[in-house]
Coordinates of C-alpha atoms in Angstrom, one line a residue:
M150 CA -25.8 -15.3 -31.8
E151 CA -22.4 -15.4 -30.1
A152 CA -23.3 -12.8 -27.5
P153 CA -23.5 -12.8 -23.6
V154 CA -26.5 -14.5 -22.1
P155 CA -28.8 -11.8 -20.6
A156 CA -30.0 -11.7 -17.0
S157 CA -33.6 -12.3 -18.2
Q158 CA -32.7 -15.9 -19.1
V159 CA -31.2 -16.9 -15.7
E160 CA -32.0 -16.9 -12.0
L161 CA -29.8 -17.1 -8.9
Q162 CA -30.1 -20.4 -7.0
Y163 CA -29.1 -20.5 -3.3
T164 CA -28.4 -23.6 -1.3
H165 CA -28.8 -21.8 2.1
T166 CA -32.2 -20.7 3.4
N167 CA -33.1 -17.0 3.2
G168 CA -32.7 -15.3 6.6
T169 CA -29.9 -17.7 7.7
K170 CA -26.2 -16.7 7.9
P171 CA -24.6 -17.2 4.4
P172 CA -21.8 -19.8 4.2
T173 CA -18.2 -18.7 3.8
Y174 CA -15.6 -19.9 1.4
P175 CA -12.4 -20.6 3.3
L176 CA -8.9 -19.4 2.6
A177 CA -7.2 -21.1 -0.3
P178 CA -4.9 -24.0 0.7
P179 CA -1.2 -23.3 1.1
S180 CA -0.4 -24.9 -2.2
M181 CA -2.6 -22.4 -4.0
Q182 CA -1.1 -19.5 -2.1
Q183 CA 2.4 -20.7 -3.1
M184 CA 1.5 -20.6 -6.8
E185 CA 3.8 -18.2 -8.7
C186 CA 2.5 -14.8 -9.6
D187 CA 1.3 -14.2 -13.2
S188 CA 4.0 -13.7 -15.8
D189 CA 4.3 -10.6 -18.0
E190 CA 1.8 -10.3 -20.8
D191 CA 3.2 -10.4 -24.4
S192 CA 3.3 -7.1 -26.2
E193 CA 1.3 -8.5 -29.1
D194 CA -1.5 -9.5 -26.6
E195 CA -1.4 -6.0 -25.2
D196 CA -1.9 -4.5 -28.7
D197 CA -4.9 -6.9 -29.4
P198 CA -6.2 -8.0 -26.0
D199 CA -9.8 -8.8 -26.6
D200 CA -11.5 -12.0 -27.6
G201 CA -14.2 -10.9 -30.0
T202 CA -15.7 -8.1 -27.9
G203 CA -15.9 -4.7 -29.5
S204 CA -16.3 -6.5 -32.9
A205 CA -18.9 -6.3 -35.7
L206 CA -21.0 -8.9 -33.8
E207 CA -21.7 -6.3 -31.0
Y208 CA -22.8 -3.8 -33.7
F209 CA -25.2 -6.3 -35.3
L210 CA -26.5 -7.4 -31.9
R211 CA -27.4 -3.8 -31.0
R212 CA -29.1 -3.2 -34.3
L213 CA -31.1 -6.5 -34.1
E214 CA -32.3 -5.9 -30.6
G215 CA -33.1 -2.3 -31.4
S216 CA -35.2 -3.2 -34.4
G217 CA -38.2 -4.0 -32.2
S218 CA -37.8 -7.8 -32.3
P219 CA -35.4 -8.6 -29.5
T220 CA -37.0 -12.0 -28.9
M221 CA -35.7 -13.2 -32.3
V222 CA -32.2 -13.0 -30.9
H223 CA -31.0 -16.0 -28.8
R224 CA -27.7 -15.3 -27.0
V225 CA -25.4 -18.3 -26.4
D226 CA -22.1 -17.0 -25.2
P227 CA -21.6 -17.7 -21.4
R228 CA -18.6 -15.4 -21.2
G229 CA -19.5 -12.4 -19.0
L230 CA -22.4 -14.3 -17.5
G231 CA -23.3 -12.6 -14.2
D232 CA -21.0 -9.6 -14.6
C233 CA -22.3 -7.0 -12.1
D234 CA -19.4 -4.5 -12.5
E235 CA -20.6 -1.2 -14.0
E236 CA -17.0 0.0 -14.5
P237 CA -14.9 -1.3 -17.3
T238 CA -11.6 -3.1 -16.6
N239 CA -8.3 -1.7 -17.8
K240 CA -8.4 -4.1 -20.8
S241 CA -11.8 -3.0 -21.9
K242 CA -11.0 0.7 -21.5
G243 CA -8.6 0.6 -24.4
K244 CA -10.0 -2.1 -26.7
H245 CA -12.3 0.2 -28.6
A246 CA -9.6 2.5 -29.9
D247 CA -10.6 2.0 -33.5
T248 CA -14.4 2.0 -32.9
P249 CA -16.6 5.1 -33.5
T250 CA -17.4 7.1 -30.4
N251 CA -21.2 6.5 -30.7
A252 CA -20.7 2.7 -30.9
V253 CA -18.5 2.8 -27.8
E254 CA -21.2 4.8 -25.9
E255 CA -23.9 2.4 -27.0
S256 CA -21.8 -0.6 -25.9
G257 CA -21.0 1.1 -22.5
E258 CA -24.7 1.9 -21.9
A259 CA -25.6 -1.7 -22.7
G260 CA -23.0 -2.9 -20.3
V261 CA -24.3 -0.8 -17.4
A262 CA -27.8 -2.0 -18.0
S263 CA -26.7 -5.6 -18.1
A264 CA -24.8 -5.2 -14.8
R265 CA -27.8 -3.7 -13.1
A266 CA -30.0 -6.5 -14.4
F267 CA -27.7 -9.1 -12.9
K268 CA -27.5 -7.2 -9.6
A269 CA -31.3 -7.3 -9.5
L270 CA -31.2 -11.2 -9.3
I271 CA -29.6 -11.0 -5.8
T272 CA -32.4 -11.6 -3.3
Q273 CA -30.3 -12.6 -0.3
P274 CA -26.7 -12.3 0.8
L275 CA -24.2 -14.2 -1.3
P276 CA -21.7 -16.5 0.3
N277 CA -18.8 -14.8 2.0
D278 CA -15.2 -15.0 0.8
A279 CA -12.6 -15.4 3.6
E280 CA -9.8 -14.1 1.5
L281 CA -11.6 -10.9 0.6
A282 CA -12.5 -10.4 4.2
Y283 CA -8.9 -11.0 5.2
L284 CA -7.6 -8.5 2.7
R285 CA -10.1 -5.9 3.8
S286 CA -9.0 -6.4 7.5
N287 CA -5.4 -6.1 6.5
P288 CA -5.2 -3.0 4.2
S289 CA -1.5 -2.6 4.8
L290 CA -0.7 -5.9 3.2
E291 CA 1.7 -5.1 0.3
Y292 CA 2.3 -6.5 -3.1
P293 CA 5.4 -8.6 -3.7
P294 CA 8.5 -6.7 -4.8
T295 CA 9.4 -6.9 -8.5
H296 CA 12.8 -7.8 -9.9
D297 CA 12.8 -4.5 -11.8
S298 CA 12.9 -1.5 -9.4
D299 CA 11.7 0.7 -12.2
D300 CA 8.4 -1.2 -12.5
S301 CA 5.3 0.8 -11.6
D302 CA 3.6 0.2 -8.3
D303 CA 0.8 -2.4 -8.7
S304 CA -1.2 -0.8 -6.0
D305 CA -1.8 2.2 -8.2
D306 CA -3.4 0.1 -10.9
D307 CA -7.2 0.5 -11.2
T308 CA -7.6 -3.1 -12.3
T309 CA -5.6 -4.4 -9.3
K310 CA -7.7 -2.3 -6.9
R311 CA -10.9 -3.7 -8.5
N312 CA -9.6 -7.2 -8.2
H313 CA -9.2 -7.0 -4.4
D314 CA -12.1 -4.7 -3.5
S315 CA -15.2 -6.7 -4.3
I316 CA -16.8 -9.6 -6.0
T317 CA -18.1 -8.3 -9.3
T318 CA -19.6 -11.4 -10.9
L319 CA -22.4 -13.7 -9.7
P320 CA -21.2 -17.3 -9.3
S321 CA -21.9 -19.9 -11.9
W322 CA -20.5 -23.2 -13.1
E323 CA -20.1 -21.7 -16.6
S324 CA -17.9 -19.0 -15.1
Y325 CA -15.9 -21.4 -12.9
F326 CA -14.9 -23.7 -15.7
G327 CA -15.2 -21.2 -18.5
A328 CA -12.2 -19.2 -17.2
S329 CA -9.9 -22.0 -18.3
S330 CA -10.7 -21.3 -22.0
E331 CA -10.0 -17.6 -21.5
L332 CA -6.6 -18.4 -20.0
L333 CA -5.7 -21.0 -22.6
Y334 CA -6.7 -19.0 -25.7
Y335 CA -6.2 -15.3 -24.7
S336 CA -4.4 -14.9 -21.4
P337 CA -1.8 -17.6 -20.9
H338 CA 0.2 -15.3 -18.6
V339 CA -2.5 -15.6 -15.9
K340 CA -2.1 -18.6 -13.6
A341 CA -4.8 -20.9 -12.2
D342 CA -4.9 -24.5 -11.1
Y343 CA -7.8 -26.9 -11.3
T344 CA -5.8 -29.9 -10.1
P345 CA -7.0 -29.7 -6.4
F346 CA -10.6 -29.7 -7.6
L347 CA -10.1 -32.8 -9.7
T348 CA -8.7 -34.7 -6.7
L349 CA -12.2 -34.4 -5.2
L350 CA -13.5 -36.7 -8.0
R351 CA -10.7 -39.2 -7.4
T352 CA -11.1 -41.3 -10.5
P353 CA -11.5 -40.7 -14.3
Q354 CA -14.9 -42.5 -14.2
R355 CA -16.2 -40.1 -11.5
T356 CA -14.8 -37.1 -13.4
H357 CA -16.6 -38.2 -16.6
A358 CA -19.8 -38.8 -14.6
F359 CA -19.5 -35.4 -12.9
F360 CA -19.4 -33.5 -16.2
M361 CA -22.1 -35.6 -17.8
A362 CA -24.4 -34.8 -14.8
L363 CA -23.4 -31.1 -14.8
Y364 CA -24.1 -30.5 -18.4
F365 CA -26.8 -33.1 -19.2
G366 CA -28.3 -33.9 -15.8
T367 CA -28.7 -31.7 -12.8
I368 CA -26.3 -29.7 -10.6
N369 CA -27.3 -31.6 -7.5
E370 CA -26.4 -34.9 -9.3
A371 CA -23.0 -33.5 -10.2
T372 CA -22.1 -32.0 -6.8
A373 CA -23.1 -35.3 -5.1
L374 CA -20.1 -36.9 -6.8
L375 CA -17.7 -34.4 -5.2
D376 CA -15.9 -35.8 -2.2
M377 CA -16.4 -32.7 0.1
K378 CA -16.7 -33.4 3.8
D379 CA -15.4 -30.3 5.5
E380 CA -13.9 -26.8 5.0
A381 CA -10.6 -28.2 4.0
T382 CA -12.0 -30.1 1.1
V383 CA -14.1 -27.1 0.0
S384 CA -10.9 -25.0 -0.1
R385 CA -9.6 -27.4 -2.7
T386 CA -12.2 -26.2 -5.2
C387 CA -10.2 -22.8 -5.3
V388 CA -8.4 -22.4 -8.6
R389 CA -6.6 -19.1 -7.7
S390 CA -5.8 -17.4 -4.4
L391 CA -5.9 -13.6 -3.8
L392 CA -2.9 -14.1 -1.5
Y393 CA 0.7 -14.9 -2.4
N394 CA 2.7 -16.7 0.3
P395 CA 5.7 -18.3 -1.3
K396 CA 6.7 -20.0 2.0
S397 CA 3.1 -20.9 3.1
G398 CA 3.1 -24.0 5.3
G399 CA 3.2 -22.9 8.9
D400 CA 7.0 -23.1 9.4
G401 CA 7.1 -19.6 10.9
D402 CA 9.1 -18.1 8.0
E403 CA 6.2 -16.9 5.9
M404 CA 6.1 -13.9 3.6
E405 CA 2.5 -12.9 2.8
Y406 CA 1.5 -10.5 0.1
K407 CA -1.5 -9.4 -1.9
R408 CA -1.4 -11.3 -5.2
P409 CA -1.2 -8.9 -8.2
G410 CA -2.7 -9.7 -11.5
D411 CA -5.9 -10.0 -13.5
H412 CA -8.2 -11.7 -11.0
Y413 CA -11.3 -10.5 -12.9
L414 CA -10.4 -13.1 -15.6
I415 CA -11.3 -15.8 -13.1
P416 CA -14.4 -14.3 -11.5
T417 CA -15.5 -17.5 -9.8
R418 CA -12.5 -18.7 -7.9
F419 CA -14.4 -21.4 -5.9
A420 CA -16.7 -24.0 -7.2
P421 CA -20.2 -22.4 -6.7
I422 CA -21.6 -25.0 -4.4
H423 CA -23.5 -22.5 -2.2
A424 CA -25.1 -20.2 -4.9
Y425 CA -25.1 -20.3 -8.7
L426 CA -26.8 -19.0 -11.8
K427 CA -29.1 -21.4 -13.6
A428 CA -31.5 -21.2 -16.5
R429 CA -35.0 -20.0 -15.8

């Protein structure tokens, strides 16, 4: 069934040894920080924002798994894989407007249980995120000014706060590449860039070999094809920065802001080379 893969089918693989200091993903490169902020969402997307969630499939899934034969259901949708957030996003808060109250409650309870199950997979510290650490150490960093002075302050938005406060999804390759389909099909106003990552593969042949290894071989075989030598090259796996610096480049005339927008739609911003979910 097209439903999120449960935590019981995966485990969290670490590349660093337990007890050692976890690695840190660096700041995004200047080109990623210079990327324009998200555009405005179309009104028709605001009216119908979801991508199949809250539909009849969720109802049938709850009934099938509550029938006493949950092993008969095989979930195959990687969207939401590793989601550890027990609080709904702004989008999900309003997407059940036409759904009966009891169904919303059941869905919410299932979501909390799923989040806790994924959290239980964490057996040692996850890799650090230098951008999150930088934002936490600079709480006075503001959002960029809007062209319309009547716009509401982004800093008052629950989703924006959630975006910058914590990592709410366990890393996975499915999440890293799967975000692109979310942006292409449902959220074209959200900006990301996979081009720097592709430069680490250098040729079309290596790119083809990488994805063949990733999906039909092993993750180690795939990552061995990435041309990553140091922190600078690791930073090129970032597809979206939490910082917005339109003049980034070290010329002394920089304007640094917190990047507003729906960061939760790209939960794995760096290629998960240090820790990732895999099938049991």
